[in-house]
GROMACS .gro file of C-alpha atoms in nm:
model
   99
    1UNK     CA    1   4.497  -0.952  -5.591
    2UNK     CA    2   4.472  -1.285  -5.413
    3UNK     CA    3   4.198  -1.378  -5.167
    4UNK     CA    4   4.450  -1.391  -4.881
    5UNK     CA    5   4.532  -1.021  -4.900
    6UNK     CA    6   4.379  -0.760  -4.677
    7UNK     CA    7   4.263  -0.405  -4.733
    8UNK     CA    8   4.295  -0.128  -4.480
    9UNK     CA    9   4.027   0.141  -4.472
   10UNK     CA   10   4.106   0.456  -4.271
   11UNK     CA   11   3.811   0.564  -4.058
   12UNK     CA   12   3.733   0.938  -4.043
   13UNK     CA   13   3.801   1.152  -3.737
   14UNK     CA   14   3.426   1.205  -3.689
   15UNK     CA   15   3.311   0.844  -3.736
   16UNK     CA   16   2.937   0.903  -3.717
   17UNK     CA   17   2.627   0.815  -3.913
   18UNK     CA   18   2.681   1.082  -4.179
   19UNK     CA   19   2.981   0.898  -4.324
   20UNK     CA   20   2.833   0.548  -4.314
   21UNK     CA   21   2.693   0.553  -4.669
   22UNK     CA   22   3.029   0.640  -4.819
   23UNK     CA   23   3.210   0.393  -4.594
   24UNK     CA   24   2.973   0.111  -4.697
   25UNK     CA   25   3.058   0.172  -5.063
   26UNK     CA   26   3.431   0.153  -4.986
   27UNK     CA   27   3.390  -0.169  -4.787
   28UNK     CA   28   3.175  -0.331  -5.056
   29UNK     CA   29   3.438  -0.249  -5.318
   30UNK     CA   30   3.728  -0.384  -5.111
   31UNK     CA   31   3.544  -0.691  -4.981
   32UNK     CA   32   3.517  -0.822  -5.335
   33UNK     CA   33   3.893  -0.867  -5.366
   34UNK     CA   34   4.020  -0.902  -5.010
   35UNK     CA   35   3.974  -1.174  -4.752
   36UNK     CA   36   4.027  -0.942  -4.457
   37UNK     CA   37   3.882  -0.596  -4.424
   38UNK     CA   38   4.079  -0.384  -4.177
   39UNK     CA   39   3.964  -0.052  -4.040
   40UNK     CA   40   4.239   0.188  -3.932
   41UNK     CA   41   4.086   0.382  -3.642
   42UNK     CA   42   4.394   0.579  -3.540
   43UNK     CA   43   4.239   0.922  -3.612
   44UNK     CA   44   3.888   0.860  -3.476
   45UNK     CA   45   3.788   1.112  -3.209
   46UNK     CA   46   3.408   1.081  -3.216
   47UNK     CA   47   3.200   0.768  -3.267
   48UNK     CA   48   2.828   0.698  -3.236
   49UNK     CA   49   2.619   0.385  -3.199
   50UNK     CA   50   2.542   0.369  -3.571
   51UNK     CA   51   2.913   0.356  -3.653
   52UNK     CA   52   2.977   0.071  -3.409
   53UNK     CA   53   2.671  -0.115  -3.541
   54UNK     CA   54   2.818  -0.077  -3.889
   55UNK     CA   55   3.147  -0.234  -3.775
   56UNK     CA   56   2.948  -0.514  -3.610
   57UNK     CA   57   2.757  -0.580  -3.934
   58UNK     CA   58   3.082  -0.597  -4.131
   59UNK     CA   59   3.230  -0.832  -3.871
   60UNK     CA   60   2.924  -1.057  -3.898
   61UNK     CA   61   2.944  -1.064  -4.278
   62UNK     CA   62   3.313  -1.150  -4.262
   63UNK     CA   63   3.249  -1.423  -4.001
   64UNK     CA   64   2.976  -1.575  -4.221
   65UNK     CA   65   3.240  -1.601  -4.495
   66UNK     CA   66   3.493  -1.735  -4.244
   67UNK     CA   67   3.703  -1.425  -4.298
   68UNK     CA   68   3.846  -1.177  -4.052
   69UNK     CA   69   3.722  -0.830  -3.964
   70UNK     CA   70   3.973  -0.626  -3.773
   71UNK     CA   71   4.005  -0.277  -3.633
   72UNK     CA   72   4.370  -0.172  -3.631
   73UNK     CA   73   4.519   0.118  -3.437
   74UNK     CA   74   4.200   0.126  -3.232
   75UNK     CA   75   4.195   0.437  -3.016
   76UNK     CA   76   4.038   0.440  -2.672
   77UNK     CA   77   3.713   0.590  -2.810
   78UNK     CA   78   3.660   0.295  -3.048
   79UNK     CA   79   3.773   0.030  -2.799
   80UNK     CA   80   3.541   0.165  -2.529
   81UNK     CA   81   3.244   0.192  -2.766
   82UNK     CA   82   3.291  -0.166  -2.891
   83UNK     CA   83   3.324  -0.290  -2.534
   84UNK     CA   84   3.022  -0.091  -2.411
   85UNK     CA   85   2.808  -0.251  -2.683
   86UNK     CA   86   2.933  -0.601  -2.593
   87UNK     CA   87   3.095  -0.657  -2.932
   88UNK     CA   88   3.449  -0.747  -2.825
   89UNK     CA   89   3.398  -1.112  -2.924
   90UNK     CA   90   3.284  -1.019  -3.276
   91UNK     CA   91   3.533  -0.744  -3.360
   92UNK     CA   92   3.907  -0.799  -3.326
   93UNK     CA   93   4.097  -0.498  -3.198
   94UNK     CA   94   4.461  -0.406  -3.238
   95UNK     CA   95   4.500  -0.119  -2.993
   96UNK     CA   96   4.699   0.189  -3.087
   97UNK     CA   97   5.021   0.241  -2.898
   98UNK     CA   98   5.002   0.485  -2.609
   99UNK     CA   99   5.187   0.811  -2.674
   0.00000   0.00000   0.00000
């Protein structure tokens, strides 16, 4: 896999602190062989501050490497949480289409 490829990681419906350990392992594995880590947030219904802080940390790591961190299919819950924490400049969002 080339460095220019991206990996998409689907976030769980209940994106809260309990899943962060497992998600970190997935991100660490994919970051090694992908220049852009994408989080698919289409199914997220619940998010907490720890989850958003995790996304912020990944975005910072990617920025330090001059790579992109992106949340795709961001639902309103994720978009609002990122905005409320003032992280819209650090985390790129691709909003999910309204149904």
